[in-house]
Amino acid sequence: AWIAATYTLNEHRITDRRSMPAITGGEMTGAKYQYYECKDGRNVLFCCIEPKFWRNFCRAIERDDLVGANTGGTTGTASPVDFGRGEDALRHQLQGIFRERDLAEWMKIAEEFDVAMGPAYRSILEAADDPQVQALDVIPTQAHPQFGEFTYIGEAGLVKDQPYPVR
C-alpha cells in the first residue's frame, strides 16, 4: 500500500493525476485477524492467528473460556494459524470486548501480555503522527533532486549505514 500512501502524503503537491492508481480492497471476514473499534472510537488491528497470541489475549482479558476457540477457521481442524474465518459469533463477541477499553489501554495489554495487535489508523496521515513512526523516521520528507520537498514511505526497519535515499 506504499504507493497509495505516497500519493496521499503528497496530495497537496500533485499537479498531474493521470497516473494515480485505483485503490481497491477486500473484506476481512476472520475473527482473529480483524479490525475492531475501541471504546474511544479508534481502531485496533487484532492479529492473534497463532495459538500463542490467542491464548495470551484470552488470559489478558480473563476469558480463559475462549482459549479453545482455535478451530482453524472454516476447515474445522486445528492449524498452525487460525484466522477465525466464518466465526461470526466470535467476531461479534470480540467487537463487544474491544469496545470495553480505549486504544491506549489495548496497547498496554499488547505490550504486557505479548498480544499481536496494534493501532489501525484510518489514514496514512494519522499514521504519520504516531510517535513510533516519527521516532523511526518511517515517513520522511526530503528534498527530491528535481521536484523539491517530497514526503514518502521510507524503511520500516533501519539498517546501520544504509540510508534510504529519495529516488
PDB file of C-alpha atoms in Angstrom:
ATOM      1  CA  ALA A   1       0.000   0.000   0.000  1.00  0.00           C
ATOM      2  CA  TRP A   2       3.016   2.291  -0.013  1.00  0.00           C
ATOM      3  CA  ILE A   3       2.205   3.690  -3.470  1.00  0.00           C
ATOM      4  CA  ALA A   4      -1.263   4.836  -2.420  1.00  0.00           C
ATOM      5  CA  ALA A   5       0.195   6.131   0.845  1.00  0.00           C
ATOM      6  CA  THR A   6       2.816   8.152  -1.015  1.00  0.00           C
ATOM      7  CA  TYR A   7       0.102   9.727  -3.163  1.00  0.00           C
ATOM      8  CA  THR A   8      -1.863  10.613  -0.029  1.00  0.00           C
ATOM      9  CA  LEU A   9       1.164  12.133   1.704  1.00  0.00           C
ATOM     10  CA  ASN A  10       1.813  14.318  -1.346  1.00  0.00           C
ATOM     11  CA  GLU A  11      -1.812  15.091  -2.254  1.00  0.00           C
ATOM     12  CA  HIS A  12      -1.218  18.832  -1.916  1.00  0.00           C
ATOM     13  CA  ARG A  13       1.783  18.628  -4.285  1.00  0.00           C
ATOM     14  CA  ILE A  14       0.277  16.549  -7.113  1.00  0.00           C
ATOM     15  CA  THR A  15      -0.348  18.524 -10.281  1.00  0.00           C
ATOM     16  CA  ASP A  16      -0.919  15.698 -12.792  1.00  0.00           C
ATOM     17  CA  ARG A  17      -3.337  13.000 -11.597  1.00  0.00           C
ATOM     18  CA  ARG A  18      -3.395  10.834 -14.752  1.00  0.00           C
ATOM     19  CA  SER A  19      -1.025   8.226 -13.287  1.00  0.00           C
ATOM     20  CA  MET A  20      -2.808   7.881  -9.936  1.00  0.00           C
ATOM     21  CA  PRO A  21      -3.614   4.252  -9.086  1.00  0.00           C
ATOM     22  CA  ALA A  22      -7.086   2.945  -8.395  1.00  0.00           C
ATOM     23  CA  ILE A  23      -7.431   1.842  -4.789  1.00  0.00           C
ATOM     24  CA  THR A  24      -9.338  -1.359  -4.223  1.00  0.00           C
ATOM     25  CA  GLY A  25      -9.696  -3.590  -1.205  1.00  0.00           C
ATOM     26  CA  GLY A  26     -11.261  -6.747   0.067  1.00  0.00           C
ATOM     27  CA  GLU A  27     -13.329  -7.586   3.096  1.00  0.00           C
ATOM     28  CA  MET A  28     -11.729  -9.199   6.138  1.00  0.00           C
ATOM     29  CA  THR A  29     -14.008 -11.909   7.480  1.00  0.00           C
ATOM     30  CA  GLY A  30     -11.851 -13.558  10.146  1.00  0.00           C
ATOM     31  CA  ALA A  31     -12.483 -13.054  13.845  1.00  0.00           C
ATOM     32  CA  LYS A  32      -8.833 -13.332  14.887  1.00  0.00           C
ATOM     33  CA  TYR A  33      -7.316 -11.186  12.144  1.00  0.00           C
ATOM     34  CA  GLN A  34      -9.607  -8.226  12.110  1.00  0.00           C
ATOM     35  CA  TYR A  35     -10.053  -4.526  12.720  1.00  0.00           C
ATOM     36  CA  TYR A  36     -12.005  -3.711  15.874  1.00  0.00           C
ATOM     37  CA  GLU A  37     -13.282  -0.401  17.168  1.00  0.00           C
ATOM     38  CA  CYS A  38     -12.180   0.565  20.673  1.00  0.00           C
ATOM     39  CA  LYS A  39     -14.066   2.475  23.367  1.00  0.00           C
ATOM     40  CA  ASP A  40     -12.562   5.791  22.198  1.00  0.00           C
ATOM     41  CA  GLY A  41     -13.667   5.266  18.576  1.00  0.00           C
ATOM     42  CA  ARG A  42     -10.146   4.462  17.398  1.00  0.00           C
ATOM     43  CA  ASN A  43      -9.316   1.115  15.795  1.00  0.00           C
ATOM     44  CA  VAL A  44      -7.006  -1.758  16.564  1.00  0.00           C
ATOM     45  CA  LEU A  45      -5.758  -4.406  14.130  1.00  0.00           C
ATOM     46  CA  PHE A  46      -6.067  -7.668  16.042  1.00  0.00           C
ATOM     47  CA  CYS A  47      -3.655 -10.331  14.735  1.00  0.00           C
ATOM     48  CA  CYS A  48      -3.981 -13.319  17.064  1.00  0.00           C
ATOM     49  CA  ILE A  49      -3.939 -16.014  14.402  1.00  0.00           C
ATOM     50  CA  GLU A  50      -1.254 -18.052  16.168  1.00  0.00           C
ATOM     51  CA  PRO A  51      -2.365 -20.100  19.193  1.00  0.00           C
ATOM     52  CA  LYS A  52       0.269 -18.475  21.444  1.00  0.00           C
ATOM     53  CA  PHE A  53      -1.064 -14.970  20.807  1.00  0.00           C
ATOM     54  CA  TRP A  54      -4.692 -16.075  21.068  1.00  0.00           C
ATOM     55  CA  ARG A  55      -4.007 -17.705  24.467  1.00  0.00           C
ATOM     56  CA  ASN A  56      -2.133 -14.608  25.646  1.00  0.00           C
ATOM     57  CA  PHE A  57      -5.078 -12.418  24.635  1.00  0.00           C
ATOM     58  CA  CYS A  58      -7.664 -14.630  26.331  1.00  0.00           C
ATOM     59  CA  ARG A  59      -5.657 -14.685  29.550  1.00  0.00           C
ATOM     60  CA  ALA A  60      -5.035 -10.924  29.419  1.00  0.00           C
ATOM     61  CA  ILE A  61      -8.771 -10.235  29.311  1.00  0.00           C
ATOM     62  CA  GLU A  62      -9.500 -13.018  31.819  1.00  0.00           C
ATOM     63  CA  ARG A  63     -11.509 -15.026  29.315  1.00  0.00           C
ATOM     64  CA  ASP A  64      -9.931 -18.477  29.502  1.00  0.00           C
ATOM     65  CA  ASP A  65     -13.275 -19.823  28.263  1.00  0.00           C
ATOM     66  CA  LEU A  66     -12.331 -18.521  24.794  1.00  0.00           C
ATOM     67  CA  VAL A  67      -8.931 -20.249  24.613  1.00  0.00           C
ATOM     68  CA  GLY A  68     -10.454 -23.316  22.935  1.00  0.00           C
ATOM     69  CA  ALA A  69     -11.775 -21.211  20.055  1.00  0.00           C
ATOM     70  CA  ASN A  70      -8.843 -22.282  17.850  1.00  0.00           C
ATOM     71  CA  THR A  71     -10.608 -24.307  15.218  1.00  0.00           C
ATOM     72  CA  GLY A  72      -8.549 -23.481  12.156  1.00  0.00           C
ATOM     73  CA  GLY A  73     -11.351 -21.334  10.768  1.00  0.00           C
ATOM     74  CA  THR A  74     -13.814 -22.865   8.346  1.00  0.00           C
ATOM     75  CA  THR A  75     -11.758 -26.041   7.892  1.00  0.00           C
ATOM     76  CA  GLY A  76     -12.810 -27.339  11.303  1.00  0.00           C
ATOM     77  CA  THR A  77      -9.326 -28.752  12.008  1.00  0.00           C
ATOM     78  CA  ALA A  78      -6.516 -27.427  14.145  1.00  0.00           C
ATOM     79  CA  SER A  79      -3.983 -25.401  12.198  1.00  0.00           C
ATOM     80  CA  PRO A  80      -0.761 -23.525  12.998  1.00  0.00           C
ATOM     81  CA  VAL A  81      -2.666 -20.344  12.198  1.00  0.00           C
ATOM     82  CA  ASP A  82      -6.333 -19.618  12.710  1.00  0.00           C
ATOM     83  CA  PHE A  83      -7.827 -16.512  11.135  1.00  0.00           C
ATOM     84  CA  GLY A  84     -11.228 -17.356  12.599  1.00  0.00           C
ATOM     85  CA  ARG A  85     -12.835 -17.240   9.142  1.00  0.00           C
ATOM     86  CA  GLY A  86     -16.543 -17.810   9.276  1.00  0.00           C
ATOM     87  CA  GLU A  87     -16.612 -17.462  13.067  1.00  0.00           C
ATOM     88  CA  ASP A  88     -19.160 -14.652  13.039  1.00  0.00           C
ATOM     89  CA  ALA A  89     -20.344 -15.269  16.620  1.00  0.00           C
ATOM     90  CA  LEU A  90     -16.773 -14.970  17.910  1.00  0.00           C
ATOM     91  CA  ARG A  91     -16.190 -11.858  15.801  1.00  0.00           C
ATOM     92  CA  HIS A  92     -19.282 -10.180  17.274  1.00  0.00           C
ATOM     93  CA  GLN A  93     -18.195 -11.185  20.769  1.00  0.00           C
ATOM     94  CA  LEU A  94     -14.737  -9.691  20.169  1.00  0.00           C
ATOM     95  CA  GLN A  95     -16.314  -6.467  18.892  1.00  0.00           C
ATOM     96  CA  GLY A  96     -18.006  -6.087  22.266  1.00  0.00           C
ATOM     97  CA  ILE A  97     -14.799  -6.884  24.139  1.00  0.00           C
ATOM     98  CA  PHE A  98     -12.742  -4.322  22.213  1.00  0.00           C
ATOM     99  CA  ARG A  99     -15.329  -1.611  22.878  1.00  0.00           C
ATOM    100  CA  GLU A 100     -14.690  -2.000  26.627  1.00  0.00           C
ATOM    101  CA  ARG A 101     -11.257  -0.285  26.501  1.00  0.00           C
ATOM    102  CA  ASP A 102      -9.664   2.554  24.570  1.00  0.00           C
ATOM    103  CA  LEU A 103      -6.779   2.084  22.152  1.00  0.00           C
ATOM    104  CA  ALA A 104      -4.111   3.149  24.660  1.00  0.00           C
ATOM    105  CA  GLU A 105      -5.346   0.509  27.121  1.00  0.00           C
ATOM    106  CA  TRP A 106      -5.235  -2.171  24.413  1.00  0.00           C
ATOM    107  CA  MET A 107      -1.668  -1.182  23.511  1.00  0.00           C
ATOM    108  CA  LYS A 108      -0.619  -1.580  27.164  1.00  0.00           C
ATOM    109  CA  ILE A 109      -2.206  -5.044  27.197  1.00  0.00           C
ATOM    110  CA  ALA A 110      -0.446  -5.938  23.936  1.00  0.00           C
ATOM    111  CA  GLU A 111       2.920  -4.998  25.399  1.00  0.00           C
ATOM    112  CA  GLU A 112       2.401  -6.534  28.818  1.00  0.00           C
ATOM    113  CA  PHE A 113       0.907  -9.852  27.676  1.00  0.00           C
ATOM    114  CA  ASP A 114       2.626 -10.289  24.277  1.00  0.00           C
ATOM    115  CA  VAL A 115      -0.541  -9.954  22.208  1.00  0.00           C
ATOM    116  CA  ALA A 116      -0.245  -9.422  18.454  1.00  0.00           C
ATOM    117  CA  MET A 117      -2.211  -6.248  17.808  1.00  0.00           C
ATOM    118  CA  GLY A 118      -1.516  -2.633  17.046  1.00  0.00           C
ATOM    119  CA  PRO A 119      -3.118   0.686  16.186  1.00  0.00           C
ATOM    120  CA  ALA A 120      -5.075   0.675  12.934  1.00  0.00           C
ATOM    121  CA  TYR A 121      -5.041   4.149  11.535  1.00  0.00           C
ATOM    122  CA  ARG A 122      -7.812   5.426   9.301  1.00  0.00           C
ATOM    123  CA  SER A 123      -5.363   7.238   7.077  1.00  0.00           C
ATOM    124  CA  ILE A 124      -1.674   7.459   6.322  1.00  0.00           C
ATOM    125  CA  LEU A 125      -1.777  10.985   7.707  1.00  0.00           C
ATOM    126  CA  GLU A 126      -2.964   9.653  11.073  1.00  0.00           C
ATOM    127  CA  ALA A 127      -0.198   7.027  10.997  1.00  0.00           C
ATOM    128  CA  ALA A 128       2.387   9.721  10.283  1.00  0.00           C
ATOM    129  CA  ASP A 129       1.532  11.287  13.656  1.00  0.00           C
ATOM    130  CA  ASP A 130       2.313   8.079  15.571  1.00  0.00           C
ATOM    131  CA  PRO A 131       5.282   8.665  17.912  1.00  0.00           C
ATOM    132  CA  GLN A 132       6.923   5.359  16.910  1.00  0.00           C
ATOM    133  CA  VAL A 133       6.616   6.150  13.196  1.00  0.00           C
ATOM    134  CA  GLN A 134       8.126   9.575  13.824  1.00  0.00           C
ATOM    135  CA  ALA A 135      10.944   8.222  16.008  1.00  0.00           C
ATOM    136  CA  LEU A 136      11.936   5.733  13.300  1.00  0.00           C
ATOM    137  CA  ASP A 137      11.526   8.357  10.547  1.00  0.00           C
ATOM    138  CA  VAL A 138       9.433   5.884   8.557  1.00  0.00           C
ATOM    139  CA  ILE A 139       7.664   8.683   6.674  1.00  0.00           C
ATOM    140  CA  PRO A 140      10.392  11.203   5.948  1.00  0.00           C
ATOM    141  CA  THR A 141      10.253  14.420   3.989  1.00  0.00           C
ATOM    142  CA  GLN A 142      13.352  15.164   1.946  1.00  0.00           C
ATOM    143  CA  ALA A 143      14.360  17.262  -0.997  1.00  0.00           C
ATOM    144  CA  HIS A 144      13.831  15.441  -4.288  1.00  0.00           C
ATOM    145  CA  PRO A 145      16.575  16.298  -6.814  1.00  0.00           C
ATOM    146  CA  GLN A 146      14.067  17.527  -9.436  1.00  0.00           C
ATOM    147  CA  PHE A 147      10.811  18.296  -7.635  1.00  0.00           C
ATOM    148  CA  GLY A 148      11.800  19.779  -4.291  1.00  0.00           C
ATOM    149  CA  GLU A 149      10.312  18.732  -0.973  1.00  0.00           C
ATOM    150  CA  PHE A 150       8.718  15.267  -1.127  1.00  0.00           C
ATOM    151  CA  THR A 151       7.214  13.028   1.559  1.00  0.00           C
ATOM    152  CA  TYR A 152       7.493   9.285   1.057  1.00  0.00           C
ATOM    153  CA  ILE A 153       7.408   5.919   2.775  1.00  0.00           C
ATOM    154  CA  GLY A 154      10.887   5.029   3.953  1.00  0.00           C
ATOM    155  CA  GLU A 155      12.243   1.916   5.580  1.00  0.00           C
ATOM    156  CA  ALA A 156      10.283   0.374   8.427  1.00  0.00           C
ATOM    157  CA  GLY A 157      13.479  -1.362   9.548  1.00  0.00           C
ATOM    158  CA  LEU A 158      16.581   0.771   9.649  1.00  0.00           C
ATOM    159  CA  VAL A 159      19.936  -0.739   8.676  1.00  0.00           C
ATOM    160  CA  LYS A 160      23.046   0.937  10.061  1.00  0.00           C
ATOM    161  CA  ASP A 161      24.965   2.968   7.478  1.00  0.00           C
ATOM    162  CA  GLN A 162      22.385   2.259   4.757  1.00  0.00           C
ATOM    163  CA  PRO A 163      20.246   5.396   4.380  1.00  0.00           C
ATOM    164  CA  TYR A 164      17.062   5.193   2.356  1.00  0.00           C
ATOM    165  CA  PRO A 165      17.555   7.691  -0.481  1.00  0.00           C
ATOM    166  CA  VAL A 166      14.894   9.509  -2.464  1.00  0.00           C
ATOM    167  CA  ARG A 167      14.903   8.108  -5.997  1.00  0.00           C
TER     168      ARG A 167
END
